[in-house]
């Protein structure tokens, strides 16, 4: 990359720093809590106004409301810079997890840190991606392709009314050559995520007084049978290790977590009439997601047909994704991080679900890198260091230039 173009881009972002921090304060002050999905329209409208102001073409997509969401309408925002069919996507979500205190929606600045719900996950990231596009536009750089901003709701609850809806109508990652998402990656690049299947198992029985226990059916003892089988399966699961980078070594094993939530019985002197517990299966990117899902379901179905009275509730499901560190976009991103942060970046697998999985299904290579810290995201003292927001904007602009090239 031409040194003067690089300097020009960095200069364009530096000159907008105050504006960026002010815009982030405005975004934080809109309480887009999810669940239930509050204040989405004012937030999308503000984002759209900003995208237009910086010269992007925008489109708001209304997500058809369904049962649970009648009172909270959902919208996605698409915004584009440039022409041509090859699109590099910057993808982000504007919903935040509920605040622990309503004061989290009053953005508070202390030195270079900006505190508030969503500062790190990921309204700081949204600001960075919009201002990256702005810098490219202001510097008059004509890319050999387009930048597509995809800004969605509902990421925090699985993406059904956000990314999944865009996928259904064919607007997610369309003509994409790659995707970047500014999740709070704490300085590393996430190139993979595990898949997840989370279930609640309810085991039935019949309640009775301890003195008349022979009239009851003990749900706890039934549950014990189920758990015993699952513990055997867990041994097999844990032998499988991922080749993606994740620390420490123990984090490489595939995961079966039993009993994250468990309930049952009413009193020590009654036969328990019902017990329930959760299963959280996290599947490494190298494993066959559908095959692993089936294995788990078969164990439970076998128990059911042998007479154990159980019912299943699917709490969440999300596929895995993983992209090579040698993808051209990965290289461009890593080089840009190095040149702005001043030290080489590291690739790691994200410990949770990531929306890169929606792009993976379309074979669009996707990576997460953002200004926030995972350790403060979702917590009571969430903040972002504004210097990281400015750096991230420069990194996204340079990555776009490196990977699309200029005409
Ligand atoms: Zn997030």
Coordinates of C-alpha atoms and ligand atoms in Angstrom, one line a residue:
X1 CA 0.0 0.0 0.0
X2 CA 1.1 3.5 -0.9
X3 CA 2.5 5.2 2.2
X4 CA 0.8 8.5 1.5
X5 CA -2.6 6.9 1.1
X6 CA -2.2 5.2 4.4
X7 CA -1.2 8.5 6.1
X8 CA -4.2 10.2 4.5
X9 CA -6.6 7.6 5.8
X10 CA -5.2 7.8 9.3
X11 CA -5.3 11.6 9.2
X12 CA -9.0 11.5 8.1
X13 CA -9.9 9.4 11.1
X14 CA -7.8 11.5 13.5
X15 CA -9.6 14.6 12.4
X16 CA -13.0 13.1 13.3
X17 CA -12.1 11.7 16.8
X18 CA -14.4 14.1 18.7
X19 CA -17.2 13.4 16.4
X20 CA -16.8 9.7 16.8
X21 CA -16.8 9.8 20.6
X22 CA -19.9 12.1 20.5
X23 CA -21.7 9.7 18.2
X24 CA -20.8 6.8 20.4
X25 CA -22.3 8.7 23.4
X26 CA -25.5 9.2 21.4
X27 CA -25.7 5.5 20.5
X28 CA -25.1 4.4 24.1
X29 CA -27.9 6.7 25.3
X30 CA -30.5 4.7 23.3
X31 CA -31.4 1.7 25.5
X32 CA -31.6 -1.0 22.8
X33 CA -31.9 -3.7 25.5
X34 CA -32.5 -7.2 24.2
X35 CA -34.4 -9.0 25.5
X36 CA -37.0 -7.7 24.9
X37 CA -35.7 -5.5 22.0
X38 CA -36.4 -2.0 23.1
X39 CA -35.8 1.3 21.3
X40 CA -34.7 -0.3 18.1
X41 CA -36.2 2.2 15.7
X42 CA -34.6 5.3 17.2
X43 CA -31.3 3.6 17.2
X44 CA -31.6 2.4 13.6
X45 CA -32.8 5.9 12.5
X46 CA -29.8 7.5 14.1
X47 CA -27.4 5.0 12.5
X48 CA -29.1 5.6 9.1
X49 CA -28.9 9.4 9.4
X50 CA -25.2 9.0 10.2
X51 CA -24.6 6.7 7.3
X52 CA -26.3 9.1 4.9
X53 CA -24.4 12.1 6.3
X54 CA -21.1 10.3 5.6
X55 CA -22.3 9.6 2.0
X56 CA -23.5 6.0 2.1
X57 CA -26.5 4.6 0.3
X58 CA -28.9 3.1 2.9
X59 CA -31.8 0.8 3.2
X60 CA -33.8 -0.2 6.2
X61 CA -35.3 -3.7 6.2
X62 CA -38.3 -4.3 8.5
X63 CA -38.3 -7.7 10.0
X64 CA -41.9 -9.1 10.0
X65 CA -43.1 -9.2 13.6
X66 CA -44.0 -12.5 15.1
X67 CA -45.7 -13.6 18.3
X68 CA -43.3 -12.6 21.0
X69 CA -42.1 -9.5 19.3
X70 CA -45.4 -7.8 18.4
X71 CA -44.7 -4.8 20.7
X72 CA -41.0 -4.5 19.7
X73 CA -40.5 -4.1 16.0
X74 CA -37.2 -5.1 14.5
X75 CA -35.2 -3.4 11.7
X76 CA -31.9 -4.1 9.9
X77 CA -29.9 -1.5 8.2
X78 CA -27.9 -2.0 5.0
X79 CA -25.5 0.8 3.8
X80 CA -23.2 0.8 0.9
X81 CA -20.2 2.7 -0.3
X82 CA -19.0 2.4 -3.9
X83 CA -20.1 0.4 -6.9
X84 CA -19.3 -3.0 -8.3
X85 CA -20.3 -6.5 -7.5
X86 CA -17.6 -7.6 -5.0
X87 CA -18.5 -6.6 -1.6
X88 CA -16.5 -6.5 1.6
X89 CA -19.0 -6.5 4.5
X90 CA -18.6 -4.7 7.8
X91 CA -21.2 -6.4 10.0
X92 CA -22.4 -5.4 13.5
X93 CA -25.3 -5.5 15.9
X94 CA -26.9 -2.6 17.7
X95 CA -28.8 -4.5 20.4
X96 CA -27.2 -4.7 23.8
X97 CA -27.8 -7.0 26.8
X98 CA -30.0 -5.5 29.5
X99 CA -28.3 -3.0 31.8
X100 CA -27.6 -3.8 35.4
X101 CA -28.4 -0.2 36.3
X102 CA -30.3 2.4 34.1
X103 CA -27.4 4.8 34.6
X104 CA -25.5 2.6 32.2
X105 CA -27.3 4.4 29.4
X106 CA -25.8 7.7 30.4
X107 CA -22.5 7.5 28.7
X108 CA -19.7 8.5 31.2
X109 CA -16.3 9.6 30.1
X110 CA -13.3 9.2 32.3
X111 CA -10.0 10.0 30.5
X112 CA -9.9 8.0 27.3
X113 CA -12.5 5.5 28.5
X114 CA -16.2 5.8 27.7
X115 CA -18.4 3.8 30.1
X116 CA -21.9 2.6 29.3
X117 CA -23.9 -0.4 28.2
X118 CA -22.8 -1.4 24.7
X119 CA -19.7 0.7 24.7
X120 CA -17.6 -2.5 24.2
X121 CA -20.2 -4.9 22.8
X122 CA -20.5 -3.3 20.3
X123 CA -21.6 0.2 19.7
X124 CA -18.0 1.3 19.8
X125 CA -17.4 -1.2 16.9
X126 CA -20.3 0.3 14.9
X127 CA -18.8 3.7 15.2
X128 CA -15.4 2.4 14.0
X129 CA -16.9 0.7 11.0
X130 CA -19.0 3.7 9.9
X131 CA -16.0 6.0 10.2
X132 CA -13.8 3.6 8.4
X133 CA -16.1 3.9 5.4
X134 CA -16.3 7.7 5.9
X135 CA -12.5 8.0 5.8
X136 CA -12.3 6.0 2.5
X137 CA -14.9 8.2 1.0
X138 CA -13.4 11.5 2.3
X139 CA -10.0 10.6 0.9
X140 CA -11.5 10.1 -2.5
X141 CA -10.3 6.5 -2.7
X142 CA -12.1 4.5 -5.4
X143 CA -12.2 0.9 -4.3
X144 CA -12.2 -2.0 -6.7
X145 CA -15.4 -3.2 -5.1
X146 CA -17.9 -2.1 -2.5
X147 CA -18.1 -1.8 1.2
X148 CA -21.4 -3.1 2.6
X149 CA -22.4 -2.3 6.1
X150 CA -24.9 -4.8 7.6
X151 CA -26.2 -3.6 11.0
X152 CA -28.6 -6.0 12.7
X153 CA -30.6 -6.4 15.9
X154 CA -31.1 -9.5 18.0
X155 CA -27.5 -10.8 18.0
X156 CA -27.6 -11.2 21.8
X157 CA -30.6 -13.6 21.5
X158 CA -29.4 -15.8 18.7
X159 CA -29.9 -13.7 15.6
X160 CA -33.3 -15.1 14.5
X161 CA -34.8 -11.7 13.8
X162 CA -31.6 -10.1 12.6
X163 CA -29.0 -12.0 10.6
X164 CA -31.0 -15.1 10.2
X165 CA -33.9 -13.1 8.6
X166 CA -31.5 -11.4 6.2
X167 CA -30.1 -14.8 5.3
X168 CA -33.6 -16.1 4.6
X169 CA -34.4 -13.2 2.2
X170 CA -31.1 -13.5 0.5
X171 CA -29.6 -10.2 1.7
X172 CA -26.9 -11.5 4.0
X173 CA -23.4 -11.5 2.6
X174 CA -24.7 -11.3 -1.0
X175 CA -21.8 -11.1 -3.4
X176 CA -19.5 -11.0 -0.4
X177 CA -15.7 -11.5 -0.8
X178 CA -15.4 -11.3 3.0
X179 CA -16.8 -10.0 6.3
X180 CA -15.4 -8.2 9.3
X181 CA -17.3 -7.8 12.6
X182 CA -16.1 -5.5 15.4
X183 CA -17.0 -7.8 18.4
X184 CA -15.0 -7.1 21.5
X185 CA -12.0 -9.4 20.7
X186 CA -9.7 -7.9 23.3
X187 CA -6.8 -7.4 20.8
X188 CA -6.9 -10.7 19.0
X189 CA -8.6 -11.8 15.8
X190 CA -11.3 -14.4 16.1
X191 CA -11.3 -16.7 13.1
X192 CA -13.6 -19.4 14.5
X193 CA -16.5 -20.2 16.8
X194 CA -17.9 -23.3 18.3
X195 CA -21.4 -24.4 17.4
X196 CA -24.0 -24.7 20.2
X197 CA -27.0 -26.8 21.0
X198 CA -28.5 -26.0 24.3
X199 CA -31.4 -28.1 25.6
X200 CA -33.6 -28.4 28.7
X201 CA -34.5 -31.9 29.6
X202 CA -37.6 -32.4 31.8
X203 CA -37.9 -35.8 33.4
X204 CA -41.3 -36.8 34.7
X205 CA -42.5 -38.9 37.6
X206 CA -45.3 -38.9 40.1
X207 CA -45.3 -37.1 43.4
X208 CA -46.2 -38.9 46.7
X209 CA -45.8 -38.6 50.4
X210 CA -42.6 -40.3 51.7
X211 CA -44.6 -42.8 53.7
X212 CA -46.5 -43.7 50.5
X213 CA -43.5 -43.6 48.3
X214 CA -44.6 -46.8 46.6
X215 CA -47.5 -44.9 45.0
X216 CA -45.1 -42.4 43.4
X217 CA -42.6 -42.4 40.5
X218 CA -39.3 -40.9 41.4
X219 CA -38.3 -38.3 38.7
X220 CA -34.9 -37.8 40.3
X221 CA -34.0 -41.4 39.9
X222 CA -35.2 -41.3 36.3
X223 CA -33.0 -38.2 35.8
X224 CA -30.0 -40.1 37.3
X225 CA -30.4 -42.7 34.5
X226 CA -30.3 -40.0 31.9
X227 CA -27.3 -38.2 33.4
X228 CA -25.3 -41.5 33.7
X229 CA -25.6 -42.1 29.9
X230 CA -24.7 -38.5 29.2
X231 CA -21.6 -38.7 31.4
X232 CA -20.3 -41.7 29.3
X233 CA -20.9 -39.5 26.2
X234 CA -19.1 -36.6 27.8
X235 CA -15.9 -38.7 28.0
X236 CA -16.0 -39.3 24.3
X237 CA -16.8 -35.6 23.6
X238 CA -13.9 -34.4 25.7
X239 CA -11.3 -36.4 23.8
X240 CA -11.9 -34.3 20.7
X241 CA -9.6 -31.2 20.6
X242 CA -9.7 -28.3 18.2
X243 CA -6.8 -27.2 16.1
X244 CA -7.8 -23.6 16.2
X245 CA -5.9 -21.5 18.7
X246 CA -7.5 -21.1 22.1
X247 CA -5.8 -20.9 25.5
X248 CA -5.3 -22.7 27.9
X249 CA -4.8 -26.3 26.5
X250 CA -7.9 -27.4 28.5
X251 CA -10.1 -25.0 26.4
X252 CA -9.3 -27.1 23.3
X253 CA -11.6 -29.9 24.2
X254 CA -15.1 -30.2 22.8
X255 CA -17.7 -29.4 25.4
X256 CA -20.7 -31.1 27.1
X257 CA -21.9 -29.1 30.1
X258 CA -24.5 -30.8 32.2
X259 CA -26.8 -29.2 34.8
X260 CA -25.9 -25.5 34.2
X261 CA -29.5 -25.1 35.5
X262 CA -31.2 -27.9 37.4
X263 CA -34.4 -28.0 39.3
X264 CA -36.7 -30.6 40.8
X265 CA -38.7 -31.8 43.8
X266 CA -40.6 -29.8 46.3
X267 CA -39.6 -31.2 49.7
X268 CA -37.2 -33.7 51.2
X269 CA -40.2 -35.8 52.4
X270 CA -41.9 -36.1 49.0
X271 CA -41.2 -38.3 46.0
X272 CA -40.1 -35.8 43.3
X273 CA -42.7 -35.5 40.6
X274 CA -40.5 -33.7 38.1
X275 CA -36.9 -32.8 37.6
X276 CA -35.2 -30.8 34.9
X277 CA -31.7 -30.0 33.9
X278 CA -29.9 -28.3 31.0
X279 CA -27.4 -29.6 28.5
X280 CA -25.0 -27.3 26.7
X281 CA -23.1 -29.0 23.9
X282 CA -20.4 -26.8 22.3
X283 CA -19.1 -28.4 19.1
X284 CA -15.6 -27.6 17.7
X285 CA -15.5 -26.2 14.2
X286 CA -13.7 -29.4 12.9
X287 CA -16.6 -31.6 14.1
X288 CA -19.6 -32.4 12.0
X289 CA -22.3 -30.2 13.6
X290 CA -25.3 -32.2 12.3
X291 CA -23.7 -35.5 13.1
X292 CA -22.9 -34.4 16.7
X293 CA -26.4 -33.0 17.2
X294 CA -27.8 -36.3 16.0
X295 CA -25.6 -38.3 18.5
X296 CA -26.9 -36.4 21.4
X297 CA -30.5 -36.6 20.3
X298 CA -30.2 -40.4 19.7
X299 CA -29.0 -40.9 23.3
X300 CA -32.1 -39.1 24.6
X301 CA -34.5 -40.8 22.2
X302 CA -33.1 -44.2 23.2
X303 CA -33.8 -43.4 26.8
X304 CA -37.3 -42.2 26.0
X305 CA -38.2 -45.4 24.1
X306 CA -36.8 -47.5 26.9
X307 CA -39.5 -45.9 29.1
X308 CA -37.8 -42.9 30.8
X309 CA -40.4 -40.2 30.7
X310 CA -38.5 -37.2 29.3
X311 CA -39.3 -34.1 27.2
X312 CA -36.9 -31.8 25.4
X313 CA -36.9 -28.1 24.9
X314 CA -34.3 -26.5 22.5
X315 CA -33.0 -23.3 24.1
X316 CA -30.6 -22.3 21.4
X317 CA -28.9 -23.7 18.4
X318 CA -26.1 -22.1 16.3
X319 CA -23.7 -23.6 13.9
X320 CA -19.9 -23.5 14.1
X321 CA -17.6 -21.7 11.8
X322 CA -13.9 -21.6 11.2
X323 CA -11.6 -19.9 8.6
X324 CA -8.0 -20.3 7.8
X325 CA -5.4 -17.7 9.1
X326 CA -4.1 -17.9 5.5
X327 CA -7.3 -16.5 3.8
X328 CA -6.3 -13.3 2.0
X329 CA -8.7 -11.3 4.1
X330 CA -7.2 -12.7 7.3
X331 CA -3.7 -11.7 6.0
X332 CA -4.9 -8.2 5.1
X333 CA -6.6 -7.8 8.5
X334 CA -3.5 -9.0 10.4
X335 CA -1.2 -6.7 8.5
X336 CA -3.5 -3.8 9.2
X337 CA -3.7 -4.6 12.9
X338 CA 0.1 -4.8 13.0
X339 CA 0.7 -1.5 11.2
X340 CA -1.8 0.4 13.4
X341 CA -1.2 -1.3 16.8
X342 CA 2.5 -1.7 16.3
X343 CA 2.7 -5.4 17.2
X344 CA 1.6 -8.6 15.5
X345 CA -1.9 -9.9 16.1
X346 CA -2.8 -13.4 17.1
X347 CA -5.7 -15.6 15.9
X348 CA -7.9 -17.3 18.3
X349 CA -11.2 -19.2 18.4
X350 CA -14.0 -17.2 20.1
X351 CA -15.3 -18.8 23.3
X352 CA -18.9 -18.1 22.4
X353 CA -21.1 -17.9 19.3
X354 CA -20.3 -15.4 16.5
X355 CA -22.3 -14.2 13.6
X356 CA -19.4 -15.2 11.3
X357 CA -21.3 -18.5 11.2
X358 CA -24.0 -17.0 9.0
X359 CA -21.3 -15.9 6.4
X360 CA -19.5 -19.3 6.7
X361 CA -22.7 -21.0 5.5
X362 CA -22.3 -18.9 2.3
X363 CA -18.6 -19.6 2.1
X364 CA -17.8 -15.9 2.7
X365 CA -14.6 -15.8 4.9
X366 CA -15.4 -13.9 8.1
X367 CA -13.4 -12.6 11.0
X368 CA -14.0 -10.7 14.2
X369 CA -11.8 -7.9 15.4
X370 CA -13.1 -5.0 17.5
X371 CA -12.2 -2.3 19.9
X372 CA -13.8 -3.7 23.1
X373 CA -12.7 -6.1 25.8
X374 CA -14.6 -9.3 26.3
X375 CA -13.9 -9.2 30.0
X376 CA -16.0 -6.0 30.5
X377 CA -18.7 -6.7 27.9
X378 CA -22.2 -7.6 29.4
X379 CA -20.9 -6.5 32.8
X380 CA -21.8 -3.6 35.2
X381 CA -18.7 -1.6 34.3
X382 CA -18.7 -1.9 30.6
X383 CA -16.4 0.6 28.8
X384 CA -14.4 1.0 25.7
X385 CA -11.1 2.9 25.3
X386 CA -11.8 5.5 22.7
X387 CA -8.3 5.2 21.3
X388 CA -9.1 1.6 20.4
X389 CA -12.2 2.8 18.6
X390 CA -10.1 5.2 16.5
X391 CA -7.5 2.5 15.9
X392 CA -10.2 0.0 14.8
X393 CA -11.6 2.5 12.3
X394 CA -8.1 2.9 10.8
X395 CA -7.7 -0.9 10.7
X396 CA -11.0 -1.4 8.9
X397 CA -10.2 1.3 6.4
X398 CA -6.7 -0.1 5.7
X399 CA -8.1 -3.7 5.5
X400 CA -10.7 -2.7 3.0
X401 CA -8.1 -1.0 0.8
X402 CA -5.7 -3.9 1.1
X403 CA -8.3 -6.5 0.3
X404 CA -10.4 -4.8 -2.4
X405 CA -7.6 -2.7 -3.9
X406 CA -8.1 0.8 -5.4
X407 CA -9.0 1.4 -9.0
Ligands
LIG1 ZN1 -21.6 -8.6 20.5

